[in-house]
XYZ file of C-alpha atoms in Angstrom:
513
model
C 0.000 0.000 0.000
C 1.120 3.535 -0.092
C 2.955 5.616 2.386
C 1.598 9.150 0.589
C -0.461 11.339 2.901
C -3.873 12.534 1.767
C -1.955 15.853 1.455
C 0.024 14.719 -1.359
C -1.754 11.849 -2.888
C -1.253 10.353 -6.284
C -4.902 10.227 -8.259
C -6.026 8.822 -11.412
C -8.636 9.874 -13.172
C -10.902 7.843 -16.365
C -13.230 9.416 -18.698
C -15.093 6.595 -20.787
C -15.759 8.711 -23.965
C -18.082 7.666 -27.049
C -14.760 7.769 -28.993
C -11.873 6.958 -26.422
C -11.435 5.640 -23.375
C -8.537 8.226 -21.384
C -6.665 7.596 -18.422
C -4.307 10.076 -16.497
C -2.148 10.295 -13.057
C -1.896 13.494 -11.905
C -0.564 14.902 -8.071
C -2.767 16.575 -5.772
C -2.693 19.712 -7.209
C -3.532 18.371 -10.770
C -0.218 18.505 -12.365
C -0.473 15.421 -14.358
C 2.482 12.886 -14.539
C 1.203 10.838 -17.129
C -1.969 10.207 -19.760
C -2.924 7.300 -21.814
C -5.859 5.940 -23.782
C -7.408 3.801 -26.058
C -10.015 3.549 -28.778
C -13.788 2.940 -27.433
C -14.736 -0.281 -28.485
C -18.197 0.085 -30.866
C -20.258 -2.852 -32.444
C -21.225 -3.545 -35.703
C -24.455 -1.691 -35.672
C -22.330 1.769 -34.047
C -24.737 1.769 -31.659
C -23.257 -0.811 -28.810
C -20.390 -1.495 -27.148
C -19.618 -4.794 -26.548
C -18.776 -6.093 -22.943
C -16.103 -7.173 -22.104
C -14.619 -5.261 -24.522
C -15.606 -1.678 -23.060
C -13.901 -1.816 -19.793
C -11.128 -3.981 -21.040
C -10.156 -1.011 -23.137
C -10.574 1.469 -19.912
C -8.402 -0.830 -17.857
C -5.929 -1.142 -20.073
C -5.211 2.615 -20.887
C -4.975 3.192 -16.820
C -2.750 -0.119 -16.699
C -0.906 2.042 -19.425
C -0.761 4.908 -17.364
C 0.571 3.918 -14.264
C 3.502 1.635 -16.495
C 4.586 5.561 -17.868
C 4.085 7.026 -14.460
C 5.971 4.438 -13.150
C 3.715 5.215 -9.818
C 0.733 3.632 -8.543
C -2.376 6.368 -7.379
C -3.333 6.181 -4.207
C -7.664 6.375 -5.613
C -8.961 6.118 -9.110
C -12.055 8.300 -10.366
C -14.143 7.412 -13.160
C -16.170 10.092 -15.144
C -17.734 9.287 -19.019
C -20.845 9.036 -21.439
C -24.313 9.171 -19.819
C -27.202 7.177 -20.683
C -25.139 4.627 -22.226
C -25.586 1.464 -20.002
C -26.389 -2.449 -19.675
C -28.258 -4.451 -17.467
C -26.961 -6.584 -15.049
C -27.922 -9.982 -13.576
C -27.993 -11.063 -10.328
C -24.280 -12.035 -10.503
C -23.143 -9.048 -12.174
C -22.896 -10.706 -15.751
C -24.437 -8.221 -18.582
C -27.650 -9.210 -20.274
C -26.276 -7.522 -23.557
C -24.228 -5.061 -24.834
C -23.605 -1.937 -23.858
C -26.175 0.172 -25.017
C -25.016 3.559 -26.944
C -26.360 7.192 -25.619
C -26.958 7.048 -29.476
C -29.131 4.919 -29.932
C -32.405 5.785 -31.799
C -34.342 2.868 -31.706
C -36.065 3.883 -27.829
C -37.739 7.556 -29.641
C -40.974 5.220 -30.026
C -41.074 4.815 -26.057
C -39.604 8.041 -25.349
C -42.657 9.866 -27.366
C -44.892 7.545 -25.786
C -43.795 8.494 -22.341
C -44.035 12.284 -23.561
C -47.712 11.742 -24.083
C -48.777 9.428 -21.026
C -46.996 11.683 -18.431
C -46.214 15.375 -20.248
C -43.130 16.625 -22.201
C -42.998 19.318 -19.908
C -44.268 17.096 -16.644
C -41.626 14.991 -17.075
C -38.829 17.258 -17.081
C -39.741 19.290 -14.627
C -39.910 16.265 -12.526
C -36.735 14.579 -13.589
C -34.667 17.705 -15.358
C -34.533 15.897 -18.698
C -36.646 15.759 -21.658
C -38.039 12.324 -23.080
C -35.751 11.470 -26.144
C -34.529 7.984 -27.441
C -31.169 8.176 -25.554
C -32.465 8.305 -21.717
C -32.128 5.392 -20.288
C -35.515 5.327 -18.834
C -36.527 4.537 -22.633
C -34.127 2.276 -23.272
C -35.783 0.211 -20.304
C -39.116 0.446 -22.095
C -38.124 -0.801 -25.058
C -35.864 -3.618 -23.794
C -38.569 -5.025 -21.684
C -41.054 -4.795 -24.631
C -38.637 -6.560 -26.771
C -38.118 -9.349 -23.713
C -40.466 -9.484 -20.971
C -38.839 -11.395 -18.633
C -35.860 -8.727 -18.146
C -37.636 -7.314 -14.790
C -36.878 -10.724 -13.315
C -33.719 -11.346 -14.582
C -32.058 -8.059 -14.133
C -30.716 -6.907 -11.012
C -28.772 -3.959 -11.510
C -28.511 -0.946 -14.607
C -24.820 -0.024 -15.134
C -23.994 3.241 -16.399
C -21.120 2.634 -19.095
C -18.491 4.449 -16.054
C -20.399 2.498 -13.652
C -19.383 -1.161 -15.710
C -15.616 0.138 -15.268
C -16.100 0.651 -11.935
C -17.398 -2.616 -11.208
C -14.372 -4.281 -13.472
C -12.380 -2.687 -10.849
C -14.037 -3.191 -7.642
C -16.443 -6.197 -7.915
C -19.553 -3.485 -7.094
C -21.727 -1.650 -8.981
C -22.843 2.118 -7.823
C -23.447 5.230 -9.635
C -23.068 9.056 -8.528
C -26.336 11.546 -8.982
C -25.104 13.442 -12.291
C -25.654 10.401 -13.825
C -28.822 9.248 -11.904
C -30.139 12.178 -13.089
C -29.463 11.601 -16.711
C -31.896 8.848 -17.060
C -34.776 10.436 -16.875
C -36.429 8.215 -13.425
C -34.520 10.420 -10.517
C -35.794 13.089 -8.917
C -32.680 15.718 -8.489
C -34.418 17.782 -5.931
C -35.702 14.747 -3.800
C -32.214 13.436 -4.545
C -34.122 10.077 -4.901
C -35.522 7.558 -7.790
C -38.919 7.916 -8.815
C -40.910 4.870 -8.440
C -43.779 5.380 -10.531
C -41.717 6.473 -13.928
C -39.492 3.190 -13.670
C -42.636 1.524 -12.916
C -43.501 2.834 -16.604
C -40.890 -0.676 -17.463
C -42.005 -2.656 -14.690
C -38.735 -1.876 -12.876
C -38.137 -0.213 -9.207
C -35.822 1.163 -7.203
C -33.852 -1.670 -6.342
C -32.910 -2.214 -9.982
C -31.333 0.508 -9.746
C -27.524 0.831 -8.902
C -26.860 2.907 -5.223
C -26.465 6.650 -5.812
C -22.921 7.802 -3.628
C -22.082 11.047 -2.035
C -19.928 13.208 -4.112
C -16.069 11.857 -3.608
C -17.551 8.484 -1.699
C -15.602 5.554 -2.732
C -17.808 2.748 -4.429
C -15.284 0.254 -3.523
C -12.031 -0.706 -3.261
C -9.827 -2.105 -6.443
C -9.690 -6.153 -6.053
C -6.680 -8.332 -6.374
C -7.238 -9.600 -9.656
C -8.220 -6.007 -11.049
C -4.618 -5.037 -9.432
C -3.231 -7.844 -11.546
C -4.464 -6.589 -14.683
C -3.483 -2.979 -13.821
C -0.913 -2.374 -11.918
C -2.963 -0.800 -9.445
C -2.758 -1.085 -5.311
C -5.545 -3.795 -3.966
C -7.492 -1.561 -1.511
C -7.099 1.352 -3.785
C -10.354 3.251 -3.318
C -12.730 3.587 -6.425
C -15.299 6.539 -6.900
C -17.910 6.890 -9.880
C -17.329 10.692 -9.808
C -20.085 11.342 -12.303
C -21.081 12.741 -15.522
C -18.429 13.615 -18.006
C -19.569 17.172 -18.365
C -20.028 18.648 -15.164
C -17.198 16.698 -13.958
C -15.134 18.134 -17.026
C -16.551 21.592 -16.471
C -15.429 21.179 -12.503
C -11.675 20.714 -12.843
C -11.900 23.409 -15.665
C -13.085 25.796 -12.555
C -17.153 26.313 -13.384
C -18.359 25.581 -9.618
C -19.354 28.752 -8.579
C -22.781 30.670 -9.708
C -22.257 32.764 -12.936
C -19.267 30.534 -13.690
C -19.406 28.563 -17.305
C -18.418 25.746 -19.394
C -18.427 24.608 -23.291
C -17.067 21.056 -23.287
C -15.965 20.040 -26.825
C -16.248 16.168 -27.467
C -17.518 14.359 -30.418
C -20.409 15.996 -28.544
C -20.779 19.346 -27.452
C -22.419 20.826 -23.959
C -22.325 24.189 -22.550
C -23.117 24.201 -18.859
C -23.668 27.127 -16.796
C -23.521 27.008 -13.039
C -26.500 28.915 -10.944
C -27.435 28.710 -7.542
C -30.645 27.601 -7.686
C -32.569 24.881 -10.561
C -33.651 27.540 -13.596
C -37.778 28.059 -14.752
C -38.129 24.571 -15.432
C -40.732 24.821 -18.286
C -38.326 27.761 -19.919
C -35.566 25.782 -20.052
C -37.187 22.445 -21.156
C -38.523 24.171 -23.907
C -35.542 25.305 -25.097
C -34.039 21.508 -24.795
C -32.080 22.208 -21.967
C -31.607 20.167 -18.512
C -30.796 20.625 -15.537
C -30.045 19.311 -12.230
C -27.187 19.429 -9.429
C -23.736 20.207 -9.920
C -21.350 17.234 -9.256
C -20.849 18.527 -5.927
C -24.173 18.203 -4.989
C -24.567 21.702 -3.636
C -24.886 23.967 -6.848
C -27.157 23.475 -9.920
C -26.078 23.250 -13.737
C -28.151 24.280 -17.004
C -27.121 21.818 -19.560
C -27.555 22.549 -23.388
C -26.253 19.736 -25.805
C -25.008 20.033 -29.166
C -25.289 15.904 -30.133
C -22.949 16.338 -33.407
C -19.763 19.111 -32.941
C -16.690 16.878 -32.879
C -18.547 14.163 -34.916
C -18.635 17.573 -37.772
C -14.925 17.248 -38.222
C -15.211 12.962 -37.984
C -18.059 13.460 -40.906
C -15.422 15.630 -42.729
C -12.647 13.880 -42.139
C -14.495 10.550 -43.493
C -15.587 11.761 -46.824
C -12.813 14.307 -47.765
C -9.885 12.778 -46.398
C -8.309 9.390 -46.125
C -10.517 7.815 -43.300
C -8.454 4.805 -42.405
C -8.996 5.396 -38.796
C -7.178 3.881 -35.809
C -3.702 4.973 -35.805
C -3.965 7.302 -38.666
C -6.556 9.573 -36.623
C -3.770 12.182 -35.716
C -2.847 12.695 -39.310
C -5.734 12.575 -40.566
C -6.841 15.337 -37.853
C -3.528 17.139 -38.733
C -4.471 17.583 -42.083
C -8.352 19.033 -41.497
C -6.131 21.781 -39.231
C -4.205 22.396 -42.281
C -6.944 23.355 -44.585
C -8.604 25.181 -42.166
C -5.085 27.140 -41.883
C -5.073 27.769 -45.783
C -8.348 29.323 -45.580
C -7.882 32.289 -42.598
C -9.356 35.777 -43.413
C -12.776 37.444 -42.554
C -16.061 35.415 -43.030
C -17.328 34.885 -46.124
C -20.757 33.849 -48.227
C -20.712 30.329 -46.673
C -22.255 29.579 -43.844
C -23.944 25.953 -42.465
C -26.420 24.872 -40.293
C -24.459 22.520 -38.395
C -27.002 19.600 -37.716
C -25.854 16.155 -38.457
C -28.423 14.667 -35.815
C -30.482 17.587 -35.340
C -31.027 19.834 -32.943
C -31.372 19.342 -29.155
C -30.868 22.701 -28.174
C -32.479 25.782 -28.650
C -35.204 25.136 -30.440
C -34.912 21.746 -30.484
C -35.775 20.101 -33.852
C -35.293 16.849 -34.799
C -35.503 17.430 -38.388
C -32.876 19.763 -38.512
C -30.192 19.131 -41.027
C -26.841 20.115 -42.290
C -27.267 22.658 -44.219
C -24.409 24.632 -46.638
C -25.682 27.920 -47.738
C -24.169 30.320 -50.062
C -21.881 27.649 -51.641
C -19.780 29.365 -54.673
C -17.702 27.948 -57.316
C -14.295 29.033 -55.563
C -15.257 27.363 -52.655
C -13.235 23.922 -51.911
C -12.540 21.401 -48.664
C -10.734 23.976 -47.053
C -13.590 26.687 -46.917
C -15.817 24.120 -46.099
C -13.533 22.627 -43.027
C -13.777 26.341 -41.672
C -17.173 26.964 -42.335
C -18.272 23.681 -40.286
C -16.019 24.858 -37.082
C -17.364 28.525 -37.218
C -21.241 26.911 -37.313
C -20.215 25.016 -34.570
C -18.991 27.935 -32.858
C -22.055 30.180 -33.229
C -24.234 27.290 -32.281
C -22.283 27.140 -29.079
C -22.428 30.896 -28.655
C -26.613 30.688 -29.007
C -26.568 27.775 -26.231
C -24.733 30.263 -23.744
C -26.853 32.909 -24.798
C -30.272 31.581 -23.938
C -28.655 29.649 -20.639
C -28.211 33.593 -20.050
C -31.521 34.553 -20.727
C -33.016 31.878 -18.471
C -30.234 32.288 -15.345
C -31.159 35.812 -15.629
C -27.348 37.018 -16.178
C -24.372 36.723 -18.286
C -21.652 33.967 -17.489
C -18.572 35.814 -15.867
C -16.959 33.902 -18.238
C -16.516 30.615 -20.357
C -13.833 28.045 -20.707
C -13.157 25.397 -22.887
C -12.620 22.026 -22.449
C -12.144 18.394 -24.478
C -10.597 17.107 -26.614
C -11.774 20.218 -29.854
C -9.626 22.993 -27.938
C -6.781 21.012 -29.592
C -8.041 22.678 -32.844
C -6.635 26.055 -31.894
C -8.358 27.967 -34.778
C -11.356 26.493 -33.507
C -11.024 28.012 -30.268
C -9.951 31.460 -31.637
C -13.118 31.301 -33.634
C -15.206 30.653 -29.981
C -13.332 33.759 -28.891
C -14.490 35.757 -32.198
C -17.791 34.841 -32.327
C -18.693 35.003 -28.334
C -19.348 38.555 -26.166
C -17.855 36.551 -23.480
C -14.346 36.459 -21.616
C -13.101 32.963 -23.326
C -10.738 30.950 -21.899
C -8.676 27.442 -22.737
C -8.636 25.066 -20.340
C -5.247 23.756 -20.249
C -5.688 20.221 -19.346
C -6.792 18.980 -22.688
C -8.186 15.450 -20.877
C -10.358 17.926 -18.321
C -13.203 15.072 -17.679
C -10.337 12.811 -16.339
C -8.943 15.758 -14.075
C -12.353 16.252 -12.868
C -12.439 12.455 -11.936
C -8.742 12.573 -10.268
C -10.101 15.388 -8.179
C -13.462 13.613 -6.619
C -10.847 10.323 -6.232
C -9.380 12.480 -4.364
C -12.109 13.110 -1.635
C -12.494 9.649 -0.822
C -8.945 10.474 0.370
C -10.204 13.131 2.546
C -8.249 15.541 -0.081
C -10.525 19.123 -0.639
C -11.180 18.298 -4.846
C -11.071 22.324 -4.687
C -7.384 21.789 -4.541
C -6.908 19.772 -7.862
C -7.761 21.557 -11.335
C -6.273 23.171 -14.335
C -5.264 26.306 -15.117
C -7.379 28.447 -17.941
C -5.522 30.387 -20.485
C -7.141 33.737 -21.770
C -8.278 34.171 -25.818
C -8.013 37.103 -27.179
C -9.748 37.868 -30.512
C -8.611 40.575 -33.522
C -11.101 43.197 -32.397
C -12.239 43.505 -35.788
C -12.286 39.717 -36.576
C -14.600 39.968 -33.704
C -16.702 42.818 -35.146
C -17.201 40.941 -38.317
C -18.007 37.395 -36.548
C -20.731 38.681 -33.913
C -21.754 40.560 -36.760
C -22.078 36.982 -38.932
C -23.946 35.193 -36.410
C -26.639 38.303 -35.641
C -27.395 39.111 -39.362
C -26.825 35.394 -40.672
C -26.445 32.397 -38.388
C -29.984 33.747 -36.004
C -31.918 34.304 -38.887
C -31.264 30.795 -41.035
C -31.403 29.067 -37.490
C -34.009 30.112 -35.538
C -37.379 29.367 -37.255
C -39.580 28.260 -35.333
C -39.114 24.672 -33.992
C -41.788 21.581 -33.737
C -45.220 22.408 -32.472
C -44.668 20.689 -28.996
C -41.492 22.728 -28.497
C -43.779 25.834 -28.875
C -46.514 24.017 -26.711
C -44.118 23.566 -23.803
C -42.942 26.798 -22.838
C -46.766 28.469 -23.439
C -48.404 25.928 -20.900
C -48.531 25.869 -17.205
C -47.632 22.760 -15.538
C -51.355 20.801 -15.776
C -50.320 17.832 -13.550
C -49.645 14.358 -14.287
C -51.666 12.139 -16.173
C -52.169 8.605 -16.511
C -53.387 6.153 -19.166
């Protein structure tokens, strides 16, 4: 075992991404000593991931780690993906795959629940809206498809939660991700028993909701074996990926705000109390605590951001994948390079999957407009990033209209701000003071730090430092300019009837079939 004090603890952090599985050791101040990951593991379909395979592929980027850190950590956090997740039997063994946050296949129970309880009922009860990926629809559907599921599950296990179990024999969850599936009540702080009753589950299928920094369990012998890792090493499920990102990247006070850049994209704004519920879910945004369990977070979700430049990337350049990613990613930079100057004719709605949030619409689409004959890849690599980048403004602007004030600032995060004329385009196109966090693996900090607590170690003490951007004042002039005159006005039309519906109703209470 080790001889570190809590005051000076070694912690390791895991985010288990849609893409990658990371893995970093940092001190307890942050400063990482080492980082390591590997690819997600996806099935055929793209919308599973099979099991074992999933937390082999976490395990083995922290084994990994701690081989280049040449160190062991004295407690291991685990952040990642919400609503992706697999039932459990009674010993622990999955009844499936992994099922992806992508998923489409549950929207026929998730629009069924919207009309039995409420679009709006339902997320001012739970803080989320009904869409295929909550997992509360993904029950519905599985036990449609096999009825005998309620007896022979015993657990649900978050995708971060199925790591955590490969490395402590125990399954547990934390409330940021409770509160993703769309059957917890985050002011209760408790499961709702009627809504999982919705697919003939209850609360005790459900895994154990921790404290904030309470260790699920401790790492076994043979999970040492296969990592490298201390038996007894505490293990905590620190929570969702992007408040736990948006934590180490210092949003945790009131005002304070985040835009986490992943193949998906959130921007998260911290407030003291839960926002107009019916406002908010009408604009496709959640909400619920902060990942210390004290403050509150708006959540707006962009579902396709990152995945723009994996959609470019596979039809304009060489897609080979695996380890020609970097190059491949090296090369979109470079044609974004060739093409710097002012803003020009082109400009896309950037909607792959549609749109979650504002005015959510599902049948939102990419969309090029303006397209000219001297337009090429390179015009059209920038114009997807600056789309991206006044979608992500419009998010923090109507998390401002419903917290009632501007963020007093917003920073970065994930894996994107390694485009760096992506982030000077954020700082362009956005009123706000914009800053870089500089931990580019900020989920996996944010784990590290809530490890941390089980350690009795403040998690205020680990984080990242942010660095300022500054934008050409008239670059910015002509980009704020771009999204007011252009962007608004091709984006916001009005959305789908029940969006509209939402926000003009007053709560009518719950109804049953």
């Amino acid at each position: 075992m080790s001889t570190r004090t809590p005051a000076a603890p070694v912690l390791a952090g895991l985010d288990i991404g849609s893409t990658h599985c990371k893995a970093l050791l940092c001190d307890g101040s942050g400063h990482v000593l080492a980082r390591a990951g590997r690819r997600t593991p996806r099935g055929a379909d793209g919308h599973t991931h099979p099991v074992p395979d999933l937390p082999a592929a976490a395990l083995e980027a922290l084994r990994a780690c701690v081989a280049a850190a040449h160190t062991v950590p004295d407690a291991v956090g685990v952040t990642g993906m919400a609503e992706a997740g697999v039932p459990l039997d009674r010993t622990h063994s999955p009844l499936g795959p992994v099922l992806a946050w992508s998923d489409p296949a549950p929207g026929a129970e998730a629009a069924r629940l919207a009309d039995v309880w409420g679009r709006g009922e339902l997320h001012a009860r739970t803080g989320v809206l009904p869409q295929a990926k909550v997992p509360l629809a993904k029950w519905c559907a599985l036990v449609r498809e096999k009825p005998d599921l309620p007896v022979r599950m015993r657990r649900w296990a978050g995708a971060a939660d199925l790591v955590a179990h490969a490395l402590t024999g125990r399954v547990g969850t934390a409330a940021t991700f409770a509160q993703r599936t769309m059957a917890w009540d985050p002011v209760a702080g408790d499961w709702i028993p009627e809504l999982l009753a919705e697919a003939r589950l209850t609360p005790h299928h459900m895994p154990h909701v921790h404290a904030p920094g309470a260790a699920l369990g401790r790492v076994t012998r043979d999970a040492a074996g296969a990592t490298g890792l201390t038996a007894g090493t505490p293990v905590v499920v620190a929570g969702h990926d992007h408040p736990v990102g948006a934590w180490a990247a210092g949003a945790r006070g009131a005002g304070q705000a985040a835009d986490s850049m992943g193949t998906a994209e959130a921007v998260l704004t911290v407030t003291s109390r839960p926002p107009h519920a019916h406002a908010a879910g009408a604009e496709g945004m959640s909400w619920g605590r902060h990942v210390d369990g004290e403050g509150w977070i708006v959540l707006a979700g962009m579902q396709g951001s990152g995945a723009l430049v994996e959609w470019f990337c596979d039809r304009f350049l060489d897609s080979a994948g695996g380890e020609r990613d970097a190059s491949r990613y090296e090369e979109f930079a470079r044609l974004v390079a060739a093409c710097q100057g002012p803003p020009d004719a082109l400009v896309i709605e950037p909607y792959l999957y549609g749109r979650s949030s504002p005015r959510p619409d599902p049948d939102a689409a990419l969309t090029v407009h303006g397209l000219r004959p001297h337009h090429g890849a390179g015009h059209l690599a920038r114009a997807l990033l600056e789309a991206a980048a006044h979608h992500a403004r419009w998010m923090a602007d109507t998390q401002a209209e419903l917290t009632g004030a501007p963020p007093l600032g917003v920073t970065l995060l994930g894996g994107g701000t390694r485009l760096r004329s992506w982030t000077a385009l954020k700082a362009a196109v956005s009123p706000w003071t914009t800053a870089v966090c500089a931990e580019p693996e900020a989920a996996a900090l944010g784990a590290a730090a809530w490890a941390g607590a089980a350690l009795g170690h403040a998690p205020d003490a680990v984080g990242a430092p942010a660095t300022p951007l500054v934008a050409d004042p008239s670059d910015a002039e002509l980009y704020r300019a771009r999204y007011r005159t252009r962007f608004l006005p091709l984006v916001a039309r009005a959305g789908p009837e029940a969006s509209a519906r939402l926000v003009a109703r007053e709560p009518r209470g719950t109804r049953r079939p």
